[in-house]
PDB file of C-alpha atoms in Angstrom:
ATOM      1  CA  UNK R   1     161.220 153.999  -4.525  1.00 42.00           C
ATOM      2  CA  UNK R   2     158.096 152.028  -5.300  1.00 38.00           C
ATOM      3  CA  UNK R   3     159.858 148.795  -6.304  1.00 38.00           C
ATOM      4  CA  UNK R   4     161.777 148.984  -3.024  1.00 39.00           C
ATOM      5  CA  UNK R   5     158.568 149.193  -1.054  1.00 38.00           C
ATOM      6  CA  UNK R   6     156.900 146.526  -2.953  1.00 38.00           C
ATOM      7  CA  UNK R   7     160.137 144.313  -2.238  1.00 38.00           C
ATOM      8  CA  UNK R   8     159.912 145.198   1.410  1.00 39.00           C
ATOM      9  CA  UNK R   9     156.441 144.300   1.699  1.00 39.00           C
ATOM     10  CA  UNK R  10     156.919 141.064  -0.111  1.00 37.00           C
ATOM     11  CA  UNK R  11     159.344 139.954   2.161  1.00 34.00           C
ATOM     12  CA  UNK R  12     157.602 140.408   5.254  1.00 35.00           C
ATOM     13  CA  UNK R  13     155.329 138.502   4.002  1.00 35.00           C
ATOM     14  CA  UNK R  14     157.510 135.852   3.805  1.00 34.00           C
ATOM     15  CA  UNK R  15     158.753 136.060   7.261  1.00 33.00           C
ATOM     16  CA  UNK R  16     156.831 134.357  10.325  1.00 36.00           C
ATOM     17  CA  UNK R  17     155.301 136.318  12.364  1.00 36.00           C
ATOM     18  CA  UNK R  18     156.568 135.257  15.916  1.00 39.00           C
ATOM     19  CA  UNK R  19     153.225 136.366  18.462  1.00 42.00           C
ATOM     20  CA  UNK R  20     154.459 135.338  22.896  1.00 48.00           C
ATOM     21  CA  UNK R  21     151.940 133.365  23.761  1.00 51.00           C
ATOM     22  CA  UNK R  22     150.726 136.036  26.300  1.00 48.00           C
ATOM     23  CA  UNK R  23     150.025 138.065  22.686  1.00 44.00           C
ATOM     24  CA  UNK R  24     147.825 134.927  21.623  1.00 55.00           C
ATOM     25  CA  UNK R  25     146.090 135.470  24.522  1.00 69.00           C
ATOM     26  CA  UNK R  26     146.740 133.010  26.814  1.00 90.00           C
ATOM     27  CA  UNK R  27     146.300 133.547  30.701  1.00 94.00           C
ATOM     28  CA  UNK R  28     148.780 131.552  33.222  1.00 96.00           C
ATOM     29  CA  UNK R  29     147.523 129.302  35.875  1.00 97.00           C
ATOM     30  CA  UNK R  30     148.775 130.489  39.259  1.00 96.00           C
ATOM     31  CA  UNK R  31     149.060 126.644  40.741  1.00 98.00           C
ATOM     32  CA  UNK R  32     150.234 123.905  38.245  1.00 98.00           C
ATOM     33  CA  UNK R  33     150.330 120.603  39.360  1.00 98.00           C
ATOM     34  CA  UNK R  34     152.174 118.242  37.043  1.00 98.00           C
ATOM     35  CA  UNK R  35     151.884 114.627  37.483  1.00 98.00           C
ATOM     36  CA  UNK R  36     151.621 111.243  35.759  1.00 98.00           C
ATOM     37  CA  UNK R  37     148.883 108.593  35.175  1.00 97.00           C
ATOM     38  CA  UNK R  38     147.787 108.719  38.707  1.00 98.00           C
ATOM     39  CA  UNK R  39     145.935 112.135  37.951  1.00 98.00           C
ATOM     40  CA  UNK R  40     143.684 110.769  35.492  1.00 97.00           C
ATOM     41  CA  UNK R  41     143.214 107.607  36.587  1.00 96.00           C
ATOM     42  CA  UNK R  42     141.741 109.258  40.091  1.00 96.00           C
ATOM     43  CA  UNK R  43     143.808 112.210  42.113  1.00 98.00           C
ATOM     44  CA  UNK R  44     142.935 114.544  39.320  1.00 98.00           C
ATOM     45  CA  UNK R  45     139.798 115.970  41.096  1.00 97.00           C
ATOM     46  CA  UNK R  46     141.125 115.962  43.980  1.00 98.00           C
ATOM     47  CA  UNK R  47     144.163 118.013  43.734  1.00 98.00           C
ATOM     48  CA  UNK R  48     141.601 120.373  41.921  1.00 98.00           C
ATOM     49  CA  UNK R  49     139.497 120.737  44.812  1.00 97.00           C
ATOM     50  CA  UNK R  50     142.191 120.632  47.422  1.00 97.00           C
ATOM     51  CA  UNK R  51     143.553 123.539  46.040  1.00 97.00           C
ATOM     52  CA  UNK R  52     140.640 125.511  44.349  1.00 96.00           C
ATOM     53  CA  UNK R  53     139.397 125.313  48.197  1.00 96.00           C
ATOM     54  CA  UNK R  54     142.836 125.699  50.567  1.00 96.00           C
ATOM     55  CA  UNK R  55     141.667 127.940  52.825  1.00 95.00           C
ATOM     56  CA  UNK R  56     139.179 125.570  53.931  1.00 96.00           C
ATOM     57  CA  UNK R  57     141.217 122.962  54.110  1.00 97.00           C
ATOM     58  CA  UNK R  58     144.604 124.735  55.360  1.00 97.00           C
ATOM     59  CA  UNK R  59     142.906 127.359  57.676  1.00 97.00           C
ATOM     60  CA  UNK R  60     145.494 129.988  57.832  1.00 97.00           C
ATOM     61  CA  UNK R  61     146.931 132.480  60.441  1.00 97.00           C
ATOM     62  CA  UNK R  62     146.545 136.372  60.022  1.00 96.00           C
ATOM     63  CA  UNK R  63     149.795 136.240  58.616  1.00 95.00           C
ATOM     64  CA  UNK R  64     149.255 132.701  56.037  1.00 95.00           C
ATOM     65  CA  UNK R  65     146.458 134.776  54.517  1.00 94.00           C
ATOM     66  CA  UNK R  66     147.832 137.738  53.877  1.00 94.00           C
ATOM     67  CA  UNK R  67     151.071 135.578  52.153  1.00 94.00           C
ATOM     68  CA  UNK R  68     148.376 133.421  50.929  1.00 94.00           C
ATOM     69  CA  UNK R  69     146.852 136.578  49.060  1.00 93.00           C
ATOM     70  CA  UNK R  70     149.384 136.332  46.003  1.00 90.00           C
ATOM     71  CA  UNK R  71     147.479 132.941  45.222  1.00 90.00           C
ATOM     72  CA  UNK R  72     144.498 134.784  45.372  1.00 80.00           C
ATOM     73  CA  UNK R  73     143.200 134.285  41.673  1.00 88.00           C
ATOM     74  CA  UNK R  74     143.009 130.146  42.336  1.00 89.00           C
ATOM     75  CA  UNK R  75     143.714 129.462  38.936  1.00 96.00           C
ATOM     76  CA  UNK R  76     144.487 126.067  39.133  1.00 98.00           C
ATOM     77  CA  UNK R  77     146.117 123.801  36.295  1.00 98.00           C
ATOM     78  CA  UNK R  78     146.415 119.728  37.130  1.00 98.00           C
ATOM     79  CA  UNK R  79     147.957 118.305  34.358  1.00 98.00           C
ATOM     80  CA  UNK R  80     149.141 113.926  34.231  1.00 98.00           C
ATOM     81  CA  UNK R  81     151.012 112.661  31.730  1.00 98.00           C
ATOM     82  CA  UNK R  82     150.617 109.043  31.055  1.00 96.00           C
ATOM     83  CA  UNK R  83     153.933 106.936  31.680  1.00 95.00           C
ATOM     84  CA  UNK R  84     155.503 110.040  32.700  1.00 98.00           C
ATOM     85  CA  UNK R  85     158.485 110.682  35.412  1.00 98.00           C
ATOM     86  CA  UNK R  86     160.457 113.654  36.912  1.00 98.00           C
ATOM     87  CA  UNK R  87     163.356 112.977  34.000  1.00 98.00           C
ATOM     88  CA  UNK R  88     160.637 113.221  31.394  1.00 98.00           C
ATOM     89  CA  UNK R  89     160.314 116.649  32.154  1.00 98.00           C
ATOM     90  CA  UNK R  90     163.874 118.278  32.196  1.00 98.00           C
ATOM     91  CA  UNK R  91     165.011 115.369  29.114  1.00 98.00           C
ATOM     92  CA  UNK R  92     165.885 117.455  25.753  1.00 98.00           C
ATOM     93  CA  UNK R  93     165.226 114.208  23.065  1.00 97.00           C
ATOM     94  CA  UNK R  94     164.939 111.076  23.401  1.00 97.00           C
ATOM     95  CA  UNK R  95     162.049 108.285  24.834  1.00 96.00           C
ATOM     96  CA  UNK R  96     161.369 110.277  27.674  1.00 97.00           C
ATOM     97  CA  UNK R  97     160.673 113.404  26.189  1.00 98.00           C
ATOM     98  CA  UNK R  98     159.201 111.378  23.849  1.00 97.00           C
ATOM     99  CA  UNK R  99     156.192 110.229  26.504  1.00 97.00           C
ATOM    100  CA  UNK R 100     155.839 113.653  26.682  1.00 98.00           C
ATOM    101  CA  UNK R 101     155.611 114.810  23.142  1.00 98.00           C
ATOM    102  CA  UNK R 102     154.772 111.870  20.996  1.00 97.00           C
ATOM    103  CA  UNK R 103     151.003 111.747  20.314  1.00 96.00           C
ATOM    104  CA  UNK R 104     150.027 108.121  21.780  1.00 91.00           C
ATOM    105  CA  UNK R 105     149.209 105.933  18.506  1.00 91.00           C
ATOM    106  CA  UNK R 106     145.969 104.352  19.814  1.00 92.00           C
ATOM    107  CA  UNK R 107     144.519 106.842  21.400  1.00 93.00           C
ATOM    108  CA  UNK R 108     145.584 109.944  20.460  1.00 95.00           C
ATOM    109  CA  UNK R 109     145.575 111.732  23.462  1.00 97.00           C
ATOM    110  CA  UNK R 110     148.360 111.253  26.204  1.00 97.00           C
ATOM    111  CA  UNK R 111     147.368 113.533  29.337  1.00 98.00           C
ATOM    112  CA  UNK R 112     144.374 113.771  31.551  1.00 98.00           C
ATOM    113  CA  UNK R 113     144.056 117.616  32.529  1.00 98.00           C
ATOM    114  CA  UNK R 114     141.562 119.648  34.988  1.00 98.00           C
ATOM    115  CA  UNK R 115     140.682 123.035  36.102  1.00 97.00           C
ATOM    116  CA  UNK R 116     141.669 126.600  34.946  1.00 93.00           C
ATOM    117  CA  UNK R 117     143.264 125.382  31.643  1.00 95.00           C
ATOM    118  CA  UNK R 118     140.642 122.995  30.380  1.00 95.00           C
ATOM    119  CA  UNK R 119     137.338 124.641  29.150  1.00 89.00           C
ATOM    120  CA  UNK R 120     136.544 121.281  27.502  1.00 90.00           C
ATOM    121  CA  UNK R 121     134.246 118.756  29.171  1.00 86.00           C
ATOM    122  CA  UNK R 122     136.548 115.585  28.069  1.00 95.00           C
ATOM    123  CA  UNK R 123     139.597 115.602  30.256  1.00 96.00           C
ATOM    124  CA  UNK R 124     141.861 114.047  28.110  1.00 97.00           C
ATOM    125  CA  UNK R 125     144.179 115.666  25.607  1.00 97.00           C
ATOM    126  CA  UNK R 126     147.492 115.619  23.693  1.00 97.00           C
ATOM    127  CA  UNK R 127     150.702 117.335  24.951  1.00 98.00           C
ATOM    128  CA  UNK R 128     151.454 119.807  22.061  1.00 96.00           C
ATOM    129  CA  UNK R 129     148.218 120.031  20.693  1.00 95.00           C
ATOM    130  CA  UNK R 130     146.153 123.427  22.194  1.00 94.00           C
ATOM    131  CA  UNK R 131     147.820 126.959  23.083  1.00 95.00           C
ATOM    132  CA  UNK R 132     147.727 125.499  27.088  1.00 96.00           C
ATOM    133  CA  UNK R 133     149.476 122.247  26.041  1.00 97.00           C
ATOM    134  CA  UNK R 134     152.952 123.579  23.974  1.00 97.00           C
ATOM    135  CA  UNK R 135     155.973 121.879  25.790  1.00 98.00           C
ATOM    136  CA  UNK R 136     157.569 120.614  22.971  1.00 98.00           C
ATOM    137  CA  UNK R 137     160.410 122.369  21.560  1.00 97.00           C
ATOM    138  CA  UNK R 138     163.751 120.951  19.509  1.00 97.00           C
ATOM    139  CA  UNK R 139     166.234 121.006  21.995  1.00 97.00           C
ATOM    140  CA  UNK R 140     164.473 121.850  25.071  1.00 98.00           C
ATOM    141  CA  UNK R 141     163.015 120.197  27.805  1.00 98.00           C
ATOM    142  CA  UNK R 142     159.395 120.506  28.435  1.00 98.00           C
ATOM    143  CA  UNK R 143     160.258 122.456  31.790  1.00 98.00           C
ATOM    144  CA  UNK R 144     162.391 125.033  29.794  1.00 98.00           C
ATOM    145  CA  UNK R 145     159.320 124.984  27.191  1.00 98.00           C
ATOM    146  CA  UNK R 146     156.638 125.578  29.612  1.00 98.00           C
ATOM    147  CA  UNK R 147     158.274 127.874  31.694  1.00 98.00           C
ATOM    148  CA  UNK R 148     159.595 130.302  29.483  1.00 96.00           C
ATOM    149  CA  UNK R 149     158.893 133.742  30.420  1.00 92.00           C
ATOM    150  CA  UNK R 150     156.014 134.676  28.011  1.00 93.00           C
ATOM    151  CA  UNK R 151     153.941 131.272  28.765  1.00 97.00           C
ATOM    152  CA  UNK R 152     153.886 129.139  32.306  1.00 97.00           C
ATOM    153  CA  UNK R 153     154.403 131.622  35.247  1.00 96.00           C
ATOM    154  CA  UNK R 154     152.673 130.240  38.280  1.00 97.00           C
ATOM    155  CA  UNK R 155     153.276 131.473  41.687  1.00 97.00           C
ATOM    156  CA  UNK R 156     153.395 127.899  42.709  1.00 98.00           C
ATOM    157  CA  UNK R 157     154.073 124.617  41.168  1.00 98.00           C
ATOM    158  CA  UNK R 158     153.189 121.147  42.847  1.00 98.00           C
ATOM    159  CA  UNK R 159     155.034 117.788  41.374  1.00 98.00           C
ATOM    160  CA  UNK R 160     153.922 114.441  42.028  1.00 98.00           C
ATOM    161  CA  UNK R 161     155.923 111.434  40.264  1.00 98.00           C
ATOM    162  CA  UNK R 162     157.292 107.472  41.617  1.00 98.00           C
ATOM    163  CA  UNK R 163     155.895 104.900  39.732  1.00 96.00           C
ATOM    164  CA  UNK R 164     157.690 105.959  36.609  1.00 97.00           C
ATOM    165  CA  UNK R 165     160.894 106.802  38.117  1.00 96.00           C
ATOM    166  CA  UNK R 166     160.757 103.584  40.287  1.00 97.00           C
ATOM    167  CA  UNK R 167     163.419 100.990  38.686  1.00 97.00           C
ATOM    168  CA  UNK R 168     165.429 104.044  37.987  1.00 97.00           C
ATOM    169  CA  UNK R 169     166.034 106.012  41.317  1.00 98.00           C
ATOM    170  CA  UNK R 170     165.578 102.519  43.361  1.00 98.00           C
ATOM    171  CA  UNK R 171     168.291 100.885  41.292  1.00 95.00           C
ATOM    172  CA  UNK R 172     170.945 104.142  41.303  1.00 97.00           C
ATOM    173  CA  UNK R 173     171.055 106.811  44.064  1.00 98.00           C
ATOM    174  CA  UNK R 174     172.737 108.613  41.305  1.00 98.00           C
ATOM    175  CA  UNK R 175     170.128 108.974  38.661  1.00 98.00           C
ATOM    176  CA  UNK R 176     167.992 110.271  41.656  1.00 98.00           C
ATOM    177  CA  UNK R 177     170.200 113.050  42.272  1.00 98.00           C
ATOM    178  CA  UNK R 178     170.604 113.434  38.478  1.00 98.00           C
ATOM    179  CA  UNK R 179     166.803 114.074  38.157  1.00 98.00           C
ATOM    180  CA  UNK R 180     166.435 116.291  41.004  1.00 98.00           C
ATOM    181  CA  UNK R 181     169.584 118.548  40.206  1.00 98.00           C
ATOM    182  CA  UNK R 182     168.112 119.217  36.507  1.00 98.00           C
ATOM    183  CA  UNK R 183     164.613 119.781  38.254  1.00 98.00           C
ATOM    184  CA  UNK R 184     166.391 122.291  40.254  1.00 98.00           C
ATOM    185  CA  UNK R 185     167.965 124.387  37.620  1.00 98.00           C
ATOM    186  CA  UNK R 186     165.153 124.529  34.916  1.00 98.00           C
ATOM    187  CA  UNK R 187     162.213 125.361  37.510  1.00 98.00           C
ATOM    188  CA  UNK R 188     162.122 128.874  37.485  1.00 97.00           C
ATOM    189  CA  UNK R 189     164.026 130.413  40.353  1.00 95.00           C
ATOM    190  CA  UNK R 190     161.924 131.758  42.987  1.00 95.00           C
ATOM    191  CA  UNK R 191     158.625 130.079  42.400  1.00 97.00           C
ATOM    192  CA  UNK R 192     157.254 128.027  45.362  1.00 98.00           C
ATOM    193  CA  UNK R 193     157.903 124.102  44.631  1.00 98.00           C
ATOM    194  CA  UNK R 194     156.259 120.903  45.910  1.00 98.00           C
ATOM    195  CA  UNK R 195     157.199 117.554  45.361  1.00 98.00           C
ATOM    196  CA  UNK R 196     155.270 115.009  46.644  1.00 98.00           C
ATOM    197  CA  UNK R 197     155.585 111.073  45.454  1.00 98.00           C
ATOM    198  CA  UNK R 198     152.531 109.632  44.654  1.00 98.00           C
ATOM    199  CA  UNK R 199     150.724 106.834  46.482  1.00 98.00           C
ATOM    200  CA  UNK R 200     150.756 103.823  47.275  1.00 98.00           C
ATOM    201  CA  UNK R 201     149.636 100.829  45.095  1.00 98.00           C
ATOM    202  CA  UNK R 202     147.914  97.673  45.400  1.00 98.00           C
ATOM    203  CA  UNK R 203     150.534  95.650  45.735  1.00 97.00           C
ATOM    204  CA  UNK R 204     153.480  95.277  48.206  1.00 98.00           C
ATOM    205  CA  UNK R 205     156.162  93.979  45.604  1.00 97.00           C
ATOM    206  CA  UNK R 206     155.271  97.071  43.916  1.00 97.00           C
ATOM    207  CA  UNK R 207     155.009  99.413  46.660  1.00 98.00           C
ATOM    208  CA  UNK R 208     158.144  98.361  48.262  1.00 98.00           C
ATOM    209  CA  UNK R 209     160.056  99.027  45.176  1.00 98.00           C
ATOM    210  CA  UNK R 210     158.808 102.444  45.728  1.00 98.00           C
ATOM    211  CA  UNK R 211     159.672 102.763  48.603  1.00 98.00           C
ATOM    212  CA  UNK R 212     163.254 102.287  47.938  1.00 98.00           C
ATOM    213  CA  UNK R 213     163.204 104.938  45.197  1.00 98.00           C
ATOM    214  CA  UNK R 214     161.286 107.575  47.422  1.00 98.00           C
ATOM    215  CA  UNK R 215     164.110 106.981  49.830  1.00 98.00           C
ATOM    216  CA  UNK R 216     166.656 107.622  47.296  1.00 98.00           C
ATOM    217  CA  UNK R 217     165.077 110.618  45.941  1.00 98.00           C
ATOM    218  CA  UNK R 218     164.411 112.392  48.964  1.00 98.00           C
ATOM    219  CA  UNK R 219     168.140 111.864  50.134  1.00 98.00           C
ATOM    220  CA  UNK R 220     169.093 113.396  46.396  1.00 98.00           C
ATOM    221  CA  UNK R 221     166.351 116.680  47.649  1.00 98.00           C
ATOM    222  CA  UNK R 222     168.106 117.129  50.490  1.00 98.00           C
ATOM    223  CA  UNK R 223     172.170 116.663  48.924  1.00 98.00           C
ATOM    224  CA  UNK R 224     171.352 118.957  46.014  1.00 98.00           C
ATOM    225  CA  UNK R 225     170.150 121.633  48.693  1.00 97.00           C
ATOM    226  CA  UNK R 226     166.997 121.992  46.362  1.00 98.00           C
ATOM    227  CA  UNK R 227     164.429 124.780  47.098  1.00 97.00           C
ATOM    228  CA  UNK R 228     161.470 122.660  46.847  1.00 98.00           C
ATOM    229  CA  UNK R 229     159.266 121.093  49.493  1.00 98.00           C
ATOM    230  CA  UNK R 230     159.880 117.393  49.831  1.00 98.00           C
ATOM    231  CA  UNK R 231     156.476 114.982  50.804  1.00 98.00           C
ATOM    232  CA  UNK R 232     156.418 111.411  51.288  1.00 98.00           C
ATOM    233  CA  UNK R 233     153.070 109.991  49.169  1.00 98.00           C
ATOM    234  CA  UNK R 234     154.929 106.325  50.382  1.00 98.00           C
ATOM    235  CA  UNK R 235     154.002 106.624  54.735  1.00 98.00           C
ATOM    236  CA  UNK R 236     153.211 103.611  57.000  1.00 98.00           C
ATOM    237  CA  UNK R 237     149.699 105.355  57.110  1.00 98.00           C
ATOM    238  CA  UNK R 238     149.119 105.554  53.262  1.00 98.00           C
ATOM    239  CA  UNK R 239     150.480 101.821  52.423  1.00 98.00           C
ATOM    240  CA  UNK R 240     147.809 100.872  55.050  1.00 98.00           C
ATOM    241  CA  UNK R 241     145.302 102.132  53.605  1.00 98.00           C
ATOM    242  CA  UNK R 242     145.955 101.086  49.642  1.00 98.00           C
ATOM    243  CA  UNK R 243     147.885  98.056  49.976  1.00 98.00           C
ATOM    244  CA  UNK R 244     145.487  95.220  49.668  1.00 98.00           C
ATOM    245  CA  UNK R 245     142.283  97.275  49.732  1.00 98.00           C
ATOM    246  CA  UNK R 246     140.566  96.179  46.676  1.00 97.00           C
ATOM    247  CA  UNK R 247     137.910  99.016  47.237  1.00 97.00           C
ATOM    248  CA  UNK R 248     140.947 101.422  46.451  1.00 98.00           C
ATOM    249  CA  UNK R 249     141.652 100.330  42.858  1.00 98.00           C
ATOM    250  CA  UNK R 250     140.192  99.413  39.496  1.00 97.00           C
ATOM    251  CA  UNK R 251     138.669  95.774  39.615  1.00 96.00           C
ATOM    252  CA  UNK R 252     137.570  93.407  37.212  1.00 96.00           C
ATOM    253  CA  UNK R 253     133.729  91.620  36.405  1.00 95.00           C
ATOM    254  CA  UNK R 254     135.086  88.627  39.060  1.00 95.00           C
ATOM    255  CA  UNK R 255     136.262  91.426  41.335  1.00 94.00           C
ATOM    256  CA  UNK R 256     139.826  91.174  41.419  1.00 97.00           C
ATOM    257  CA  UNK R 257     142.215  94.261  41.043  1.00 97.00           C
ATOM    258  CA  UNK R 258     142.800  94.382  37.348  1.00 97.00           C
ATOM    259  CA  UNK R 259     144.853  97.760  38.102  1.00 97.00           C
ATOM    260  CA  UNK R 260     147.076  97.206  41.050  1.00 97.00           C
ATOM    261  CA  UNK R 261     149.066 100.590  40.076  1.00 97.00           C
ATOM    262  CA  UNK R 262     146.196 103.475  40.186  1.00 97.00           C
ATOM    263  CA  UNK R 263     144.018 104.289  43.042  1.00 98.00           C
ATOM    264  CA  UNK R 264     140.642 105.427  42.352  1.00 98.00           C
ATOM    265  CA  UNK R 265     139.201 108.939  43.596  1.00 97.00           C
ATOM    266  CA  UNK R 266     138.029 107.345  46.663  1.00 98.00           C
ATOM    267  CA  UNK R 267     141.606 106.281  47.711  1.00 98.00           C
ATOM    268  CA  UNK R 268     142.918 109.821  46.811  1.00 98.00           C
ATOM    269  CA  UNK R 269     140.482 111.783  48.943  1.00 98.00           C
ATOM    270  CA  UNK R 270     141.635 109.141  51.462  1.00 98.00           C
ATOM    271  CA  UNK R 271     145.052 110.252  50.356  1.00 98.00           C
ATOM    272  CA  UNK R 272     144.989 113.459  50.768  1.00 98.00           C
ATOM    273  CA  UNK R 273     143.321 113.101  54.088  1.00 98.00           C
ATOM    274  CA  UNK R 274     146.101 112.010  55.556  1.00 98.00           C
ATOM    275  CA  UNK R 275     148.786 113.823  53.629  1.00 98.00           C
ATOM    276  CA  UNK R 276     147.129 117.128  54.585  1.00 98.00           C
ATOM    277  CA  UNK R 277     148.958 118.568  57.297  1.00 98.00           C
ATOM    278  CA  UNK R 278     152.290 117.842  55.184  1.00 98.00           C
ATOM    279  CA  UNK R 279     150.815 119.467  52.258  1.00 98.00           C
ATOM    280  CA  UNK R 280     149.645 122.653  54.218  1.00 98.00           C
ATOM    281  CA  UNK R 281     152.665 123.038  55.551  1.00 98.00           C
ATOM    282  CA  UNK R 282     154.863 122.849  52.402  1.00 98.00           C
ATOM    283  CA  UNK R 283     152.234 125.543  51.057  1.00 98.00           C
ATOM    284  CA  UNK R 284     152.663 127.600  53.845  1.00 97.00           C
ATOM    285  CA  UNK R 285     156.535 127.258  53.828  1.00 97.00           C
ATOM    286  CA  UNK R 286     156.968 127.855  50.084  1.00 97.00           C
ATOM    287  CA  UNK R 287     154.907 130.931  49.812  1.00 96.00           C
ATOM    288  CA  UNK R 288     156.408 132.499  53.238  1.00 94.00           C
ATOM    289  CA  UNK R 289     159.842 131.979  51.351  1.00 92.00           C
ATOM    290  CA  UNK R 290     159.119 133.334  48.482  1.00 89.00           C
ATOM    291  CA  UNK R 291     157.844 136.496  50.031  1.00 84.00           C
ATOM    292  CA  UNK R 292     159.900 139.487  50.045  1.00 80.00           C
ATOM    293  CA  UNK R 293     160.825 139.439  53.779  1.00 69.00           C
ATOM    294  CA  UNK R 294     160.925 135.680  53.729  1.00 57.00           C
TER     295      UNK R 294
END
C-alpha cells in the first residue's frame, strides 16, 4: 500500500500543474483597446484618457449612466502591436501571427501598452512575455488566446487597424470581408465592439490608399451583419487636419516629416476631437445592446 502511494505521488509530480490564469491572479481589464503602431507612436495616451475619463467627455443621459455603470471599474487596457492588422489577430500560424508572437530581433519588445495592465513605467513590451501579454498559443489565434474564458473578459473591446491592412482590403473586397467575418466569430459573443480605422497620414498617396481599404472594409461590416460598431478614422475633416501638417508627425533635424505614417499625440487629441461624437455614440450603442433589455 505504501509503494502504491509513493508511485502516486511520484507521478504527480511529474504532471504539470495547469493554474487559469484568474488562479495566477490576474485581474481583466474591463475596456481593451487593441491597435497597431499608431498607439505607441502617439494615440496611446489618448485612448487612455478618453476612456479612463468618458463621462466627461460623453456626458450621459439618466439612462447612459445607469448602462454606463457595468463599465464602472475603468480598467482600461490599450495595447499596439507594431506592424500589426485585423488578420493578425484571428491568423492561427503563419507571418501574421507571427508579428504578433515573434519577439522583434532588434529590439526585443514588439508592443507599446498603457493603463490598467501595465504597472511598469516603460511602455514597451513583448507579446508573450508577462501574465497580461499571453496570446500565443499553437493553433490558435491570438483572439481565441486572449479571450478564452479564464483570461481577457472585458465588457467592451475597441479595435483600431488600416495602415497594415491597407494593400490587402484596398486591393480585394474579399479579404476585407474575410477579416471581418473571422473577427466576428472569435470575439466573444455579446461583448460590446468598436472598430474604428485609424487616422490619417502625412501623405495623400498614402492616405488615399486608405481610403480605398476603409471603404472596402466597412462595406464587408455591414455584408457580414457584424455586431460591432463601425467608425471612419479616414473623414474629410481628419485628412484635413493630418495631411500635409508637418506639426502632426515625426520630423527630422532639417524639419521635414521623416515619419509620414504616425501622428504624434498632438494630432491624436486633435483626432479624437473630432471623432468624438462617433465614438460616444458607438459606446452608448454597444453597451445599450448588450444590456439585458437591449
Amino acid at each position: 500500500m505504501l509503494l502504491k502511494i509513493l508511485r502516486a505521488a511520484a507521478l504527480s509530480l511529474c504532471l504539470p500543474t495547469l493554474v487559469s490564469a484568474q488562479d495566477a491572479g490576474f485581474d481583466s481589464p474591463s475596456i481593451v483597446i487593441l491597435g497597431d503602431s499608431q498607439i505607441p507612436f502617439g494615440s496611446g495616451p489618448v485612448f487612455l484618457e478618453f476612456f479612463e475619463n468618458i463621462k466627461s467627455h460623453c456626458p450621459p443621459t439618466p439612462e447612459q449612466a445607469q448602462n454606463l455603470e457595468v463599465l464602472a471599474d475603468m480598467k482600461v487596457a490599450v495595447i499596439g502591436v507594431r506592424s500589426t492588422s485585423l488578420h493578425s489577430w484571428t491568423a492561427r500560424m503563419g507571418r501574421a501571427k507571427g508579428a504578433i508572437c515573434d519577439v522583434d530581433p532588434k529590439w526585443k519588445v514588439n508592443a507599446g501598452t498603457y493603463g490598467f495592465i501595465n504597472t511598469t513605467g516603460n511602455k514597451y513590451k513583448q507579446i508573450g512575455q508577462g501574465d497580461a501579454y499571453q496570446f500565443c498559443k499553437m493553433d490558435q489565434s491570438a483572439f481565441e488566446t486572449m479571450f478564452r474564458p479564464d483570461y481577457y473578459n472585458p465588457k467592451l473591446i475597441l479595435l483600431s487597424f488600416l495602415g497594415n491592412s491597407a494593400q490587402r482590403w484596398a486591393g480585394d473586397y474579399e479579404k476585407a470581408r474575410e477579416d471581418v467575418e473571422k473577427m466576428n466569430a472569435q470575439l466573444p459573443a455579446g461583448t460590446p465592439c468598436i472598430f474604428m480605422t485609424t487616422a490619417p497620414s502625412y501623405s495623400k498617396k498614402i492616405t488615399d490608399l486608405r481610403i480605398k481599404a476603409q471603404a472596402n472594409v466597412k462595406r464587408a461590416f455591414e455584408e457580414t451583419g457584424s455586431s460591432c460598431s463601425f467608425i471612419e478614422g479616414a473623414t474629410p475633416e481628419t485628412v484635413a487636419a493630418n495631411q500635409g501638417n508637418k506639426h502632426y508627425f515625426r520630423v527630422n533635424s532639417a524639419g521635414k516629416v521623416k515619419d509620414p505614417y504616425h501622428p504624434n499625440t498632438k494630432a491624436a487629441k486633435e483626432f479624437f476631437m473630432i471623432e468624438m461624437d462617433d465614438i460616444c455614440t458607438a459606446v452608448y450603442d454597444q453597451i445599450s445592446a448588450a444590456m439585458p433589455d437591449g
